[in-house]
């Protein structure tokens, strides 16, 4: 079974802090994704990566950056957290160009 | 970019009845349409998907239909059961879903009444 794990289920940070959200997949998938999920808005794509050290902006990249130094790990970075970044963050991975995305359980981030 | 509209936002049906959730998309280049189910406290999980070269696909009690001309696709669940209660998301992609991000609808909260 594909397993996508996220470093924390719940996280509370203060405004202005630098925040790292980590995601690890164990199935040698090339592609990894970060989404945020907000009530009434569905899931929105922040960034994705199709190879180590490669990254592509999604629909809402502002305020975020990413890092992919190893194939299995994809990190989302909030350089200076703000209250409007309070959300559920979901990581996903996929293999190849025409296959399903597998999601992790999510990290609920609260910025106070 | 792509825009996916999903209706209804909440759907309540009696156990054993059918449920239908509808989505429309804006980009005629989209060619991959998955449906995800999200249970409380979990990440979304793929339940069925359809590609633009097929009009209908079925998997036991779940079916998806696609009308490329009208740019809409629907999820049909028959003989609903309590474990079908969840939030369902439709999505669309131009690249087959694997190497590119998905554009999601806003979700439908399906409630199965006993």
PDB file of C-alpha atoms in Angstrom:
ATOM      1  CA  UNK A   1       0.000   0.000   0.000  1.00  0.00           C
ATOM      2  CA  UNK A   2       1.118   3.517  -0.773  1.00  0.00           C
ATOM      3  CA  UNK A   3       1.809   5.500   2.307  1.00  0.00           C
ATOM      4  CA  UNK A   4       2.029   9.291   2.456  1.00  0.00           C
ATOM      5  CA  UNK A   5       2.899  10.622   5.882  1.00  0.00           C
ATOM      6  CA  UNK A   6       2.906  14.168   7.169  1.00  0.00           C
ATOM      7  CA  UNK A   7       5.079  15.212  10.068  1.00  0.00           C
ATOM      8  CA  UNK A   8       2.329  16.661  12.255  1.00  0.00           C
ATOM      9  CA  UNK A   9      -1.445  16.260  12.476  1.00  0.00           C
ATOM     10  CA  UNK A  10      -1.856  19.518  14.400  1.00  0.00           C
ATOM     11  CA  UNK A  11       0.401  22.550  14.577  1.00  0.00           C
ATOM     12  CA  UNK A  12       0.013  25.918  16.302  1.00  0.00           C
ATOM     13  CA  UNK A  13       2.361  28.742  15.318  1.00  0.00           C
ATOM     14  CA  UNK A  14       2.572  32.455  15.957  1.00  0.00           C
ATOM     15  CA  UNK A  15       2.333  35.172  13.314  1.00  0.00           C
ATOM     16  CA  UNK A  16       5.717  35.836  11.731  1.00  0.00           C
ATOM     17  CA  UNK A  17       7.201  32.435  12.535  1.00  0.00           C
ATOM     18  CA  UNK A  18       8.863  30.331   9.866  1.00  0.00           C
ATOM     19  CA  UNK A  19       6.944  27.072   9.495  1.00  0.00           C
ATOM     20  CA  UNK A  20       8.015  23.805   7.899  1.00  0.00           C
ATOM     21  CA  UNK A  21       5.511  21.131   6.911  1.00  0.00           C
ATOM     22  CA  UNK A  22       7.075  17.835   5.953  1.00  0.00           C
ATOM     23  CA  UNK A  23       5.724  15.106   3.730  1.00  0.00           C
ATOM     24  CA  UNK A  24       7.232  11.691   3.022  1.00  0.00           C
ATOM     25  CA  UNK A  25       6.053   9.008   0.608  1.00  0.00           C
ATOM     26  CA  UNK A  26       7.344   5.453   0.535  1.00  0.00           C
ATOM     27  CA  UNK A  27       6.485   4.342  -3.014  1.00  0.00           C
ATOM     28  CA  UNK A  28       9.211   5.991  -5.104  1.00  0.00           C
ATOM     29  CA  UNK A  29       6.727   8.395  -6.708  1.00  0.00           C
ATOM     30  CA  UNK A  30       8.169  11.098  -8.946  1.00  0.00           C
ATOM     31  CA  UNK A  31       5.375  13.603  -8.380  1.00  0.00           C
ATOM     32  CA  UNK A  32       4.483  15.305  -5.128  1.00  0.00           C
ATOM     33  CA  UNK A  33       1.922  18.005  -4.369  1.00  0.00           C
ATOM     34  CA  UNK A  34       0.857  20.404  -1.648  1.00  0.00           C
ATOM     35  CA  UNK A  35      -2.777  21.518  -1.344  1.00  0.00           C
ATOM     36  CA  UNK A  36      -4.611  23.544   1.226  1.00  0.00           C
ATOM     37  CA  UNK A  37      -8.193  22.747   2.169  1.00  0.00           C
ATOM     38  CA  UNK A  38     -10.589  25.354   3.509  1.00  0.00           C
ATOM     39  CA  UNK A  39     -14.306  24.971   4.295  1.00  0.00           C
ATOM     40  CA  UNK A  40     -16.425  25.866   1.301  1.00  0.00           C
ATOM     41  CA  UNK A  41     -13.384  26.253  -0.956  1.00  0.00           C
ATOM     42  CA  UNK A  42     -12.353  22.657  -1.548  1.00  0.00           C
ATOM     43  CA  UNK A  43      -8.706  21.806  -2.166  1.00  0.00           C
ATOM     44  CA  UNK A  44      -6.432  24.303  -3.858  1.00  0.00           C
ATOM     45  CA  UNK A  45      -3.006  23.519  -5.293  1.00  0.00           C
ATOM     46  CA  UNK A  46      -0.100  25.443  -3.772  1.00  0.00           C
ATOM     47  CA  UNK A  47       3.000  23.849  -5.357  1.00  0.00           C
ATOM     48  CA  UNK A  48       3.993  20.608  -6.974  1.00  0.00           C
ATOM     49  CA  UNK A  49       7.188  18.853  -7.970  1.00  0.00           C
ATOM     50  CA  UNK A  50       7.803  16.249 -10.658  1.00  0.00           C
ATOM     51  CA  UNK A  51      11.420  15.521  -9.790  1.00  0.00           C
ATOM     52  CA  UNK A  52      14.072  16.168  -7.177  1.00  0.00           C
ATOM     53  CA  UNK A  53      14.967  19.878  -6.978  1.00  0.00           C
ATOM     54  CA  UNK A  54      12.155  20.717  -9.434  1.00  0.00           C
ATOM     55  CA  UNK A  55       9.113  22.748  -8.429  1.00  0.00           C
ATOM     56  CA  UNK A  56       6.131  24.304 -10.139  1.00  0.00           C
ATOM     57  CA  UNK A  57       3.706  26.902  -8.840  1.00  0.00           C
ATOM     58  CA  UNK A  58       0.126  25.892  -8.423  1.00  0.00           C
ATOM     59  CA  UNK A  59      -2.909  28.130  -8.173  1.00  0.00           C
ATOM     60  CA  UNK A  60      -2.106  29.840  -4.855  1.00  0.00           C
ATOM     61  CA  UNK A  61       1.697  29.918  -4.305  1.00  0.00           C
ATOM     62  CA  UNK A  62       1.872  33.351  -2.690  1.00  0.00           C
ATOM     63  CA  UNK A  63       3.352  33.236   0.801  1.00  0.00           C
ATOM     64  CA  UNK A  64       4.710  29.710   0.366  1.00  0.00           C
ATOM     65  CA  UNK A  65       7.843  28.028  -0.889  1.00  0.00           C
ATOM     66  CA  UNK A  66       8.833  24.372  -1.239  1.00  0.00           C
ATOM     67  CA  UNK A  67      11.894  22.177  -1.113  1.00  0.00           C
ATOM     68  CA  UNK A  68      12.546  18.773  -2.612  1.00  0.00           C
ATOM     69  CA  UNK A  69      16.051  17.578  -1.892  1.00  0.00           C
ATOM     70  CA  UNK A  70      15.193  13.877  -1.905  1.00  0.00           C
ATOM     71  CA  UNK A  71      12.705  11.995  -4.030  1.00  0.00           C
ATOM     72  CA  UNK A  72      10.634  10.789  -1.081  1.00  0.00           C
ATOM     73  CA  UNK A  73      10.401  14.086   0.783  1.00  0.00           C
ATOM     74  CA  UNK A  74       8.580  17.320  -0.106  1.00  0.00           C
ATOM     75  CA  UNK A  75       8.542  20.240   2.296  1.00  0.00           C
ATOM     76  CA  UNK A  76       6.209  23.224   2.376  1.00  0.00           C
ATOM     77  CA  UNK A  77       7.646  26.378   3.916  1.00  0.00           C
ATOM     78  CA  UNK A  78       5.784  29.375   5.242  1.00  0.00           C
ATOM     79  CA  UNK A  79       8.514  32.026   5.424  1.00  0.00           C
ATOM     80  CA  UNK A  80       6.519  34.303   7.740  1.00  0.00           C
ATOM     81  CA  UNK A  81       3.272  32.744   8.873  1.00  0.00           C
ATOM     82  CA  UNK A  82       0.140  34.865   8.798  1.00  0.00           C
ATOM     83  CA  UNK A  83      -3.336  34.255  10.224  1.00  0.00           C
ATOM     84  CA  UNK A  84      -4.802  33.793   6.731  1.00  0.00           C
ATOM     85  CA  UNK A  85      -2.604  30.730   6.359  1.00  0.00           C
ATOM     86  CA  UNK A  86      -4.570  28.931   9.061  1.00  0.00           C
ATOM     87  CA  UNK A  87      -5.814  25.900   7.164  1.00  0.00           C
ATOM     88  CA  UNK A  88      -5.633  22.151   6.580  1.00  0.00           C
ATOM     89  CA  UNK A  89      -2.594  21.255   4.469  1.00  0.00           C
ATOM     90  CA  UNK A  90      -2.646  18.069   2.423  1.00  0.00           C
ATOM     91  CA  UNK A  91       0.291  16.424   0.713  1.00  0.00           C
ATOM     92  CA  UNK A  92      -0.130  13.996  -2.179  1.00  0.00           C
ATOM     93  CA  UNK A  93       2.077  11.909  -4.442  1.00  0.00           C
ATOM     94  CA  UNK A  94       1.666  10.085  -7.740  1.00  0.00           C
ATOM     95  CA  UNK A  95       3.575   7.893 -10.140  1.00  0.00           C
ATOM     96  CA  UNK A  96       3.973   8.741 -13.802  1.00  0.00           C
ATOM     97  CA  UNK A  97       1.749  10.981 -15.856  1.00  0.00           C
ATOM     98  CA  UNK A  98      -1.598   9.263 -15.757  1.00  0.00           C
ATOM     99  CA  UNK A  99      -2.144   7.857 -12.321  1.00  0.00           C
ATOM    100  CA  UNK A 100      -4.052   8.731  -9.209  1.00  0.00           C
ATOM    101  CA  UNK A 101      -2.774  10.994  -6.499  1.00  0.00           C
ATOM    102  CA  UNK A 102      -2.435   9.494  -3.024  1.00  0.00           C
ATOM    103  CA  UNK A 103      -3.063  11.825  -0.132  1.00  0.00           C
ATOM    104  CA  UNK A 104      -1.629  12.024   3.359  1.00  0.00           C
ATOM    105  CA  UNK A 105      -3.857  12.570   6.427  1.00  0.00           C
ATOM    106  CA  UNK A 106      -3.267  16.321   6.501  1.00  0.00           C
ATOM    107  CA  UNK A 107      -1.767  18.857   8.914  1.00  0.00           C
ATOM    108  CA  UNK A 108      -4.141  21.300  10.570  1.00  0.00           C
ATOM    109  CA  UNK A 109      -2.146  24.496  11.014  1.00  0.00           C
ATOM    110  CA  UNK A 110      -3.357  27.312  13.237  1.00  0.00           C
ATOM    111  CA  UNK A 111      -1.540  30.645  13.122  1.00  0.00           C
ATOM    112  CA  UNK A 112      -2.316  32.948  16.046  1.00  0.00           C
TER     113      UNK A 112
ATOM    114  CA  UNK B   1      -7.134  28.323 -15.700  1.00  0.00           C
ATOM    115  CA  UNK B   2      -9.520  25.492 -15.052  1.00  0.00           C
ATOM    116  CA  UNK B   3     -12.618  26.073 -12.926  1.00  0.00           C
ATOM    117  CA  UNK B   4     -14.676  23.210 -11.485  1.00  0.00           C
ATOM    118  CA  UNK B   5     -18.173  23.796 -10.103  1.00  0.00           C
ATOM    119  CA  UNK B   6     -19.773  21.115  -7.898  1.00  0.00           C
ATOM    120  CA  UNK B   7     -23.395  20.741  -6.765  1.00  0.00           C
ATOM    121  CA  UNK B   8     -24.996  20.295  -4.352  1.00  0.00           C
ATOM    122  CA  UNK B   9     -22.878  21.339  -1.392  1.00  0.00           C
ATOM    123  CA  UNK B  10     -24.929  19.104   0.920  1.00  0.00           C
ATOM    124  CA  UNK B  11     -26.980  16.062  -0.028  1.00  0.00           C
ATOM    125  CA  UNK B  12     -29.113  14.049   2.362  1.00  0.00           C
ATOM    126  CA  UNK B  13     -30.606  10.741   1.182  1.00  0.00           C
ATOM    127  CA  UNK B  14     -32.335   7.808   2.823  1.00  0.00           C
ATOM    128  CA  UNK B  15     -30.307   4.645   3.209  1.00  0.00           C
ATOM    129  CA  UNK B  16     -30.855   2.463   0.177  1.00  0.00           C
ATOM    130  CA  UNK B  17     -31.698   5.363  -2.135  1.00  0.00           C
ATOM    131  CA  UNK B  18     -29.421   6.714  -4.865  1.00  0.00           C
ATOM    132  CA  UNK B  19     -27.257   9.828  -4.677  1.00  0.00           C
ATOM    133  CA  UNK B  20     -26.088  11.952  -7.593  1.00  0.00           C
ATOM    134  CA  UNK B  21     -23.426  14.654  -7.438  1.00  0.00           C
ATOM    135  CA  UNK B  22     -22.760  16.870 -10.454  1.00  0.00           C
ATOM    136  CA  UNK B  23     -19.722  18.823 -11.630  1.00  0.00           C
ATOM    137  CA  UNK B  24     -18.985  21.124 -14.532  1.00  0.00           C
ATOM    138  CA  UNK B  25     -15.582  22.183 -15.805  1.00  0.00           C
ATOM    139  CA  UNK B  26     -14.484  25.110 -17.932  1.00  0.00           C
ATOM    140  CA  UNK B  27     -11.356  23.988 -19.825  1.00  0.00           C
ATOM    141  CA  UNK B  28     -12.157  21.817 -22.826  1.00  0.00           C
ATOM    142  CA  UNK B  29      -8.550  20.529 -22.746  1.00  0.00           C
ATOM    143  CA  UNK B  30      -9.187  18.699 -19.457  1.00  0.00           C
ATOM    144  CA  UNK B  31      -9.034  14.956 -20.001  1.00  0.00           C
ATOM    145  CA  UNK B  32      -9.015  13.321 -16.579  1.00  0.00           C
ATOM    146  CA  UNK B  33     -11.829  13.469 -14.017  1.00  0.00           C
ATOM    147  CA  UNK B  34     -11.352  11.724 -10.663  1.00  0.00           C
ATOM    148  CA  UNK B  35     -13.711  11.548  -7.703  1.00  0.00           C
ATOM    149  CA  UNK B  36     -12.354  11.520  -4.158  1.00  0.00           C
ATOM    150  CA  UNK B  37     -14.048  10.575  -0.892  1.00  0.00           C
ATOM    151  CA  UNK B  38     -12.879  12.180   2.329  1.00  0.00           C
ATOM    152  CA  UNK B  39     -13.893  10.743   5.680  1.00  0.00           C
ATOM    153  CA  UNK B  40     -13.557  12.699   8.879  1.00  0.00           C
ATOM    154  CA  UNK B  41      -9.938  13.113   9.950  1.00  0.00           C
ATOM    155  CA  UNK B  42      -8.517  11.503   6.828  1.00  0.00           C
ATOM    156  CA  UNK B  43      -7.061  12.603   3.529  1.00  0.00           C
ATOM    157  CA  UNK B  44      -9.093  12.240   0.326  1.00  0.00           C
ATOM    158  CA  UNK B  45      -9.103   8.818  -1.300  1.00  0.00           C
ATOM    159  CA  UNK B  46      -9.775   8.090  -4.952  1.00  0.00           C
ATOM    160  CA  UNK B  47     -12.988   6.122  -5.480  1.00  0.00           C
ATOM    161  CA  UNK B  48     -13.380   6.261  -9.242  1.00  0.00           C
ATOM    162  CA  UNK B  49     -12.030   8.185 -12.212  1.00  0.00           C
ATOM    163  CA  UNK B  50     -12.833   8.631 -15.884  1.00  0.00           C
ATOM    164  CA  UNK B  51     -10.823   9.782 -18.856  1.00  0.00           C
ATOM    165  CA  UNK B  52     -12.119  11.805 -21.767  1.00  0.00           C
ATOM    166  CA  UNK B  53     -12.144   8.878 -24.186  1.00  0.00           C
ATOM    167  CA  UNK B  54     -14.937   7.138 -22.223  1.00  0.00           C
ATOM    168  CA  UNK B  55     -18.482   8.253 -21.508  1.00  0.00           C
ATOM    169  CA  UNK B  56     -19.257   6.071 -18.505  1.00  0.00           C
ATOM    170  CA  UNK B  57     -17.483   3.894 -15.968  1.00  0.00           C
ATOM    171  CA  UNK B  58     -18.899   1.698 -13.246  1.00  0.00           C
ATOM    172  CA  UNK B  59     -17.460  -0.003 -10.181  1.00  0.00           C
ATOM    173  CA  UNK B  60     -20.026  -1.951  -8.143  1.00  0.00           C
ATOM    174  CA  UNK B  61     -22.400   0.655  -6.618  1.00  0.00           C
ATOM    175  CA  UNK B  62     -20.491   3.637  -7.977  1.00  0.00           C
ATOM    176  CA  UNK B  63     -20.631   5.024 -11.504  1.00  0.00           C
ATOM    177  CA  UNK B  64     -19.366   8.138 -13.218  1.00  0.00           C
ATOM    178  CA  UNK B  65     -20.669   9.666 -16.446  1.00  0.00           C
ATOM    179  CA  UNK B  66     -18.944  12.242 -18.624  1.00  0.00           C
ATOM    180  CA  UNK B  67     -20.461  14.566 -21.213  1.00  0.00           C
ATOM    181  CA  UNK B  68     -17.564  16.275 -22.994  1.00  0.00           C
ATOM    182  CA  UNK B  69     -19.786  18.433 -25.155  1.00  0.00           C
ATOM    183  CA  UNK B  70     -21.559  19.933 -22.176  1.00  0.00           C
ATOM    184  CA  UNK B  71     -18.391  19.788 -20.047  1.00  0.00           C
ATOM    185  CA  UNK B  72     -19.994  18.064 -17.122  1.00  0.00           C
ATOM    186  CA  UNK B  73     -19.556  14.822 -15.241  1.00  0.00           C
ATOM    187  CA  UNK B  74     -21.521  13.149 -12.479  1.00  0.00           C
ATOM    188  CA  UNK B  75     -21.055  10.640  -9.679  1.00  0.00           C
ATOM    189  CA  UNK B  76     -23.846   8.141  -9.065  1.00  0.00           C
ATOM    190  CA  UNK B  77     -24.017   6.027  -5.914  1.00  0.00           C
ATOM    191  CA  UNK B  78     -26.744   3.403  -5.791  1.00  0.00           C
ATOM    192  CA  UNK B  79     -28.110   1.517  -2.770  1.00  0.00           C
ATOM    193  CA  UNK B  80     -26.470   3.957  -0.394  1.00  0.00           C
ATOM    194  CA  UNK B  81     -25.155   2.686   2.927  1.00  0.00           C
ATOM    195  CA  UNK B  82     -24.187   4.469   6.179  1.00  0.00           C
ATOM    196  CA  UNK B  83     -20.492   4.132   5.319  1.00  0.00           C
ATOM    197  CA  UNK B  84     -21.082   6.249   2.204  1.00  0.00           C
ATOM    198  CA  UNK B  85     -21.494   9.283   4.470  1.00  0.00           C
ATOM    199  CA  UNK B  86     -18.495  11.527   3.734  1.00  0.00           C
ATOM    200  CA  UNK B  87     -17.413  14.563   1.740  1.00  0.00           C
ATOM    201  CA  UNK B  88     -16.996  13.914  -1.977  1.00  0.00           C
ATOM    202  CA  UNK B  89     -14.833  15.979  -4.302  1.00  0.00           C
ATOM    203  CA  UNK B  90     -14.730  16.009  -8.069  1.00  0.00           C
ATOM    204  CA  UNK B  91     -11.615  17.207  -9.884  1.00  0.00           C
ATOM    205  CA  UNK B  92     -10.272  17.834 -13.366  1.00  0.00           C
ATOM    206  CA  UNK B  93      -6.844  17.779 -14.965  1.00  0.00           C
ATOM    207  CA  UNK B  94      -5.341  18.326 -18.404  1.00  0.00           C
ATOM    208  CA  UNK B  95      -2.439  16.008 -17.955  1.00  0.00           C
ATOM    209  CA  UNK B  96      -4.004  12.738 -16.927  1.00  0.00           C
ATOM    210  CA  UNK B  97      -3.791  13.493 -13.237  1.00  0.00           C
ATOM    211  CA  UNK B  98      -0.409  12.104 -12.430  1.00  0.00           C
ATOM    212  CA  UNK B  99       2.181  14.744 -13.175  1.00  0.00           C
ATOM    213  CA  UNK B 100       0.104  17.846 -12.812  1.00  0.00           C
ATOM    214  CA  UNK B 101      -2.075  19.270 -10.117  1.00  0.00           C
ATOM    215  CA  UNK B 102      -5.789  18.667  -9.913  1.00  0.00           C
ATOM    216  CA  UNK B 103      -8.418  21.401  -9.869  1.00  0.00           C
ATOM    217  CA  UNK B 104     -11.050  20.425  -7.324  1.00  0.00           C
ATOM    218  CA  UNK B 105     -14.675  21.294  -6.845  1.00  0.00           C
ATOM    219  CA  UNK B 106     -15.727  22.649  -3.470  1.00  0.00           C
ATOM    220  CA  UNK B 107     -17.075  19.360  -2.213  1.00  0.00           C
ATOM    221  CA  UNK B 108     -20.401  17.717  -1.400  1.00  0.00           C
ATOM    222  CA  UNK B 109     -21.246  16.578   2.101  1.00  0.00           C
ATOM    223  CA  UNK B 110     -23.255  13.388   1.606  1.00  0.00           C
ATOM    224  CA  UNK B 111     -25.413  12.368   4.561  1.00  0.00           C
ATOM    225  CA  UNK B 112     -27.054   8.933   4.594  1.00  0.00           C
ATOM    226  CA  UNK B 113     -30.149   8.937   6.808  1.00  0.00           C
ATOM    227  CA  UNK B 114     -30.923   5.591   8.474  1.00  0.00           C
TER     228      UNK B 114
END
